[in-house]
Amino acid sequence: MNTGDYINIQPSELKFPFELRKQSSCSLQLTNKTDKYVAFKVKTTNPKKYCVRPNAGIILPSSASNITVTMQAPKETPPDMQCKDKFLIQSVVAPDGTTSKDISAELFNKGDGKVVDEFKMRVVYIFANPPSPVPEGSEEGSPPRTTAVDDGNQNFALFDAVSRSLEEPKEKSSQTWSNVSKLTEEKDAALQKNQKLRQELELLRKEASGRQGGGFSVLFVVLVGLIGVLIGYLVKKT
């Protein structure tokens, strides 16, 4: 904070967020320390680069006035982010009832014992988007950072879980195929037996036909029954 006989100025520097091809602004607050009317005026060494609103005015006793300074969009970055521009803020006691329209250059002329306070302010550029610092340790309330060993253990546990999940279906699939293969072998064996019984039945039928003139023997009937039972068993298994 800058302070004088009439006003306090806050902050003590004009800090502008710097970004190429983008204008930026900062604010000042002038506070009247006296019980009198105080006039102020803001000047700069580079008036084409800055817009000051208001650049002059009256501060009532024990009151404050806010000033906004806007910097035009920069076209290039200065060396080392340094700025040589300066601002000058003048303040002087004014007659009671003075308004902003009554302010003139003569009001700030020194002479005849008149005291004019003057404050010089420099311009400072700050990065518009500064990089976030990386904390060395975990902050209170935040989870601790994992180390390389922790990461390795977590990766191994994940790999083990995935392997087990893949092996379980594989074991179940192997057991299922084993059952299917067993049933297939039983079916093939039954079909072979069925084929053999059909051949024997055909021979018996021919023999019975020659002996009984086309009649059926008891053995033939029994064989037909066995074939029927075997076919039913095969149908049930499949």
CSV table of C-alpha atoms in Angstrom, one decimal:
chain,number,residue,atom,x,y,z
A,1,MET,CA,0.0,0.0,0.0
A,2,ASN,CA,1.2,3.5,-0.9
A,3,THR,CA,0.2,6.2,1.6
A,4,GLY,CA,0.6,10.0,1.7
A,5,ASP,CA,-0.9,13.0,3.3
A,6,TYR,CA,-4.3,12.7,1.5
A,7,ILE,CA,-4.9,9.2,0.1
A,8,ASN,CA,-3.9,5.6,0.5
A,9,ILE,CA,-3.4,3.6,-2.7
A,10,GLN,CA,-3.8,-0.2,-2.9
A,11,PRO,CA,-2.1,-2.2,-4.3
A,12,SER,CA,1.3,-0.7,-4.7
A,13,GLU,CA,1.9,-2.1,-8.2
A,14,LEU,CA,-0.2,-2.5,-11.3
A,15,LYS,CA,-0.2,-6.2,-12.0
A,16,PHE,CA,-1.5,-7.3,-15.4
A,17,PRO,CA,-2.1,-11.0,-16.4
A,18,PHE,CA,0.0,-11.3,-19.6
A,19,GLU,CA,-1.4,-13.1,-22.6
A,20,LEU,CA,-0.6,-12.4,-26.2
A,21,ARG,CA,-3.3,-10.8,-28.3
A,22,LYS,CA,-5.6,-10.5,-25.3
A,23,GLN,CA,-6.3,-7.4,-23.3
A,24,SER,CA,-6.2,-7.5,-19.5
A,25,SER,CA,-7.2,-5.3,-16.6
A,26,CYS,CA,-6.3,-4.5,-13.0
A,27,SER,CA,-7.9,-2.4,-10.3
A,28,LEU,CA,-6.8,0.3,-7.9
A,29,GLN,CA,-8.5,1.7,-4.8
A,30,LEU,CA,-7.9,5.3,-3.7
A,31,THR,CA,-9.0,6.0,-0.1
A,32,ASN,CA,-9.4,9.6,1.2
A,33,LYS,CA,-7.7,9.8,4.6
A,34,THR,CA,-8.9,13.3,5.4
A,35,ASP,CA,-12.1,15.1,6.2
A,36,LYS,CA,-11.8,17.3,3.1
A,37,TYR,CA,-12.5,16.9,-0.6
A,38,VAL,CA,-9.5,15.4,-2.5
A,39,ALA,CA,-9.0,15.5,-6.2
A,40,PHE,CA,-6.9,12.9,-8.0
A,41,LYS,CA,-5.5,12.5,-11.5
A,42,VAL,CA,-3.8,9.4,-13.1
A,43,LYS,CA,-1.1,9.7,-15.7
A,44,THR,CA,1.0,7.2,-17.6
A,45,THR,CA,4.2,7.2,-19.7
A,46,ASN,CA,2.4,5.2,-22.4
A,47,PRO,CA,-1.2,6.6,-22.8
A,48,LYS,CA,-1.8,4.8,-26.1
A,49,LYS,CA,-1.3,1.4,-24.4
A,50,TYR,CA,-3.6,1.9,-21.4
A,51,CYS,CA,-7.2,3.0,-20.7
A,52,VAL,CA,-7.8,4.4,-17.3
A,53,ARG,CA,-11.4,4.8,-16.0
A,54,PRO,CA,-11.8,7.2,-14.4
A,55,ASN,CA,-8.5,9.0,-15.0
A,56,ALA,CA,-9.5,11.9,-12.7
A,57,GLY,CA,-12.1,12.5,-10.0
A,58,ILE,CA,-13.1,13.6,-6.5
A,59,ILE,CA,-12.9,11.5,-3.4
A,60,LEU,CA,-15.3,12.6,-0.6
A,61,PRO,CA,-14.0,12.7,3.0
A,62,SER,CA,-13.3,9.2,4.4
A,63,SER,CA,-14.5,7.6,1.2
A,64,ALA,CA,-12.9,5.5,-1.5
A,65,SER,CA,-12.8,5.5,-5.3
A,66,ASN,CA,-12.1,2.5,-7.5
A,67,ILE,CA,-10.1,2.8,-10.7
A,68,THR,CA,-9.8,0.2,-13.5
A,69,VAL,CA,-6.7,0.2,-15.8
A,70,THR,CA,-7.0,-1.8,-19.0
A,71,MET,CA,-4.0,-2.8,-21.0
A,72,GLN,CA,-4.3,-3.3,-24.8
A,73,ALA,CA,-3.7,-6.7,-26.2
A,74,PRO,CA,0.1,-7.2,-26.5
A,75,LYS,CA,1.5,-8.4,-29.8
A,76,GLU,CA,4.7,-9.8,-28.5
A,77,THR,CA,6.4,-10.9,-25.3
A,78,PRO,CA,8.9,-8.5,-23.9
A,79,PRO,CA,12.4,-9.7,-22.9
A,80,ASP,CA,12.3,-11.4,-19.4
A,81,MET,CA,8.6,-10.3,-19.1
A,82,GLN,CA,9.8,-6.9,-17.9
A,83,CYS,CA,7.8,-3.7,-18.5
A,84,LYS,CA,9.2,-0.2,-18.4
A,85,ASP,CA,5.8,1.6,-18.3
A,86,LYS,CA,5.1,3.8,-15.3
A,87,PHE,CA,2.0,5.5,-13.8
A,88,LEU,CA,1.8,8.7,-11.7
A,89,ILE,CA,-1.1,9.3,-9.4
A,90,GLN,CA,-1.5,12.9,-8.1
A,91,SER,CA,-3.8,14.0,-5.3
A,92,VAL,CA,-4.6,17.5,-3.9
A,93,VAL,CA,-7.1,19.0,-1.5
A,94,ALA,CA,-10.0,20.6,-3.4
A,95,PRO,CA,-12.6,23.1,-2.2
A,96,ASP,CA,-15.7,21.7,-0.7
A,97,GLY,CA,-18.4,20.9,-3.2
A,98,THR,CA,-15.9,20.4,-6.1
A,99,THR,CA,-17.1,17.9,-8.7
A,100,SER,CA,-15.3,15.9,-11.4
A,101,LYS,CA,-16.3,18.5,-14.0
A,102,ASP,CA,-14.4,21.2,-12.0
A,103,ILE,CA,-11.1,19.4,-12.2
A,104,SER,CA,-8.5,21.1,-14.3
A,105,ALA,CA,-4.7,20.9,-14.9
A,106,GLU,CA,-4.2,24.1,-12.9
A,107,LEU,CA,-5.6,22.3,-9.8
A,108,PHE,CA,-2.5,20.1,-9.7
A,109,ASN,CA,0.0,22.9,-10.2
A,110,LYS,CA,2.5,23.3,-7.4
A,111,GLY,CA,2.9,26.7,-6.0
A,112,ASP,CA,1.7,29.2,-3.4
A,113,GLY,CA,2.3,26.6,-0.7
A,114,LYS,CA,0.0,24.0,-2.3
A,115,VAL,CA,0.9,20.4,-1.5
A,116,VAL,CA,0.4,17.9,-4.3
A,117,ASP,CA,1.0,14.3,-3.4
A,118,GLU,CA,2.5,12.1,-6.1
A,119,PHE,CA,2.9,8.4,-6.3
A,120,LYS,CA,4.8,6.6,-9.0
A,121,MET,CA,3.7,3.0,-9.8
A,122,ARG,CA,5.4,0.4,-12.0
A,123,VAL,CA,3.7,-2.1,-14.2
A,124,VAL,CA,4.3,-5.8,-13.5
A,125,TYR,CA,3.4,-8.7,-15.9
A,126,ILE,CA,2.2,-12.0,-14.4
A,127,PHE,CA,1.5,-15.2,-16.2
A,128,ALA,CA,-2.2,-15.5,-17.1
A,129,ASN,CA,-2.2,-19.3,-16.5
A,130,PRO,CA,0.8,-20.2,-14.3
A,131,PRO,CA,1.7,-23.9,-14.1
A,132,SER,CA,0.5,-25.7,-11.0
A,133,PRO,CA,3.3,-26.8,-8.7
A,134,VAL,CA,3.7,-30.6,-8.2
A,135,PRO,CA,3.6,-31.3,-4.4
A,136,GLU,CA,6.5,-33.4,-3.1
A,137,GLY,CA,4.4,-35.1,-0.6
A,138,SER,CA,0.7,-35.9,-0.3
A,139,GLU,CA,-1.4,-33.2,1.3
A,140,GLU,CA,-3.6,-33.7,4.3
A,141,GLY,CA,-6.8,-35.3,3.3
A,142,SER,CA,-5.5,-36.5,-0.1
A,143,PRO,CA,-4.7,-40.1,-0.9
A,144,PRO,CA,-0.9,-41.0,-0.7
A,145,ARG,CA,0.9,-41.3,-4.0
A,146,THR,CA,1.8,-44.8,-5.1
A,147,THR,CA,5.4,-45.9,-5.5
A,148,ALA,CA,6.8,-48.1,-8.2
A,149,VAL,CA,6.7,-51.1,-5.9
A,150,ASP,CA,3.0,-50.4,-5.1
A,151,ASP,CA,2.2,-50.2,-8.8
A,152,GLY,CA,4.0,-53.5,-9.5
A,153,ASN,CA,2.1,-55.2,-6.7
A,154,GLN,CA,-1.2,-53.9,-8.0
A,155,ASN,CA,-0.4,-54.9,-11.6
A,156,PHE,CA,0.6,-58.4,-10.4
A,157,ALA,CA,-2.7,-58.8,-8.4
A,158,LEU,CA,-4.7,-57.7,-11.4
A,159,PHE,CA,-2.9,-60.1,-13.7
A,160,ASP,CA,-3.5,-63.0,-11.2
A,161,ALA,CA,-7.2,-62.2,-11.0
A,162,VAL,CA,-7.5,-62.1,-14.8
A,163,SER,CA,-5.6,-65.4,-15.2
A,164,ARG,CA,-7.9,-67.1,-12.7
A,165,SER,CA,-11.0,-65.8,-14.4
A,166,LEU,CA,-9.7,-67.2,-17.7
A,167,GLU,CA,-8.7,-70.6,-16.2
A,168,GLU,CA,-12.0,-71.3,-14.6
A,169,PRO,CA,-14.1,-71.3,-17.8
A,170,LYS,CA,-11.3,-73.3,-19.4
A,171,GLU,CA,-11.6,-76.0,-16.8
A,172,LYS,CA,-15.4,-76.1,-17.1
A,173,SER,CA,-15.1,-76.2,-20.9
A,174,SER,CA,-12.6,-79.1,-20.7
A,175,GLN,CA,-14.9,-81.1,-18.4
A,176,THR,CA,-17.9,-80.5,-20.7
A,177,TRP,CA,-16.0,-81.7,-23.8
A,178,SER,CA,-14.9,-84.8,-21.8
A,179,ASN,CA,-18.6,-85.6,-21.1
A,180,VAL,CA,-19.6,-85.0,-24.7
A,181,SER,CA,-16.8,-87.3,-25.9
A,182,LYS,CA,-17.8,-90.0,-23.5
A,183,LEU,CA,-21.4,-89.9,-24.7
A,184,THR,CA,-20.4,-89.9,-28.3
A,185,GLU,CA,-18.3,-93.1,-27.8
A,186,GLU,CA,-21.3,-94.8,-26.0
A,187,LYS,CA,-23.6,-93.8,-28.8
A,188,ASP,CA,-21.2,-95.2,-31.5
A,189,ALA,CA,-20.9,-98.4,-29.5
A,190,ALA,CA,-24.7,-98.7,-29.2
A,191,LEU,CA,-25.1,-98.0,-32.9
A,192,GLN,CA,-22.7,-100.8,-33.8
A,193,LYS,CA,-24.5,-103.2,-31.5
A,194,ASN,CA,-27.8,-102.1,-33.1
A,195,GLN,CA,-26.4,-102.7,-36.6
A,196,LYS,CA,-25.2,-106.2,-35.5
A,197,LEU,CA,-28.6,-107.1,-34.1
A,198,ARG,CA,-30.3,-105.9,-37.2
A,199,GLN,CA,-28.1,-108.2,-39.3
A,200,GLU,CA,-28.8,-111.2,-37.0
A,201,LEU,CA,-32.5,-110.3,-37.0
A,202,GLU,CA,-32.5,-110.3,-40.8
A,203,LEU,CA,-30.9,-113.8,-40.9
A,204,LEU,CA,-33.4,-115.1,-38.3
A,205,ARG,CA,-36.2,-113.6,-40.3
A,206,LYS,CA,-35.1,-115.4,-43.4
A,207,GLU,CA,-34.7,-118.7,-41.6
A,208,ALA,CA,-38.1,-118.3,-39.9
A,209,SER,CA,-39.7,-117.4,-43.2
A,210,GLY,CA,-38.3,-120.5,-44.8
A,211,ARG,CA,-39.5,-122.8,-41.9
A,212,GLN,CA,-42.8,-121.3,-41.0
A,213,GLY,CA,-43.9,-119.8,-44.3
A,214,GLY,CA,-43.5,-116.2,-43.2
A,215,GLY,CA,-44.4,-116.6,-39.5
A,216,PHE,CA,-42.3,-115.1,-36.6
A,217,SER,CA,-40.5,-117.2,-34.0
A,218,VAL,CA,-40.4,-116.4,-30.3
A,219,LEU,CA,-36.7,-115.5,-30.6
A,220,PHE,CA,-37.5,-113.0,-33.4
A,221,VAL,CA,-40.1,-111.3,-31.2
A,222,VAL,CA,-37.6,-111.1,-28.3
A,223,LEU,CA,-34.9,-109.6,-30.5
A,224,VAL,CA,-37.4,-106.9,-31.8
A,225,GLY,CA,-38.2,-106.0,-28.3
A,226,LEU,CA,-34.5,-105.7,-27.3
A,227,ILE,CA,-33.9,-103.4,-30.3
A,228,GLY,CA,-36.8,-101.2,-29.3
A,229,VAL,CA,-35.5,-100.9,-25.8
A,230,LEU,CA,-32.0,-100.1,-27.0
A,231,ILE,CA,-33.2,-97.4,-29.4
A,232,GLY,CA,-35.2,-95.8,-26.6
A,233,TYR,CA,-32.2,-95.8,-24.4
A,234,LEU,CA,-30.1,-94.1,-27.1
A,235,VAL,CA,-32.7,-91.5,-27.7
A,236,LYS,CA,-32.9,-90.7,-24.0
A,237,LYS,CA,-29.1,-90.4,-23.7
A,238,THR,CA,-28.8,-88.1,-26.7
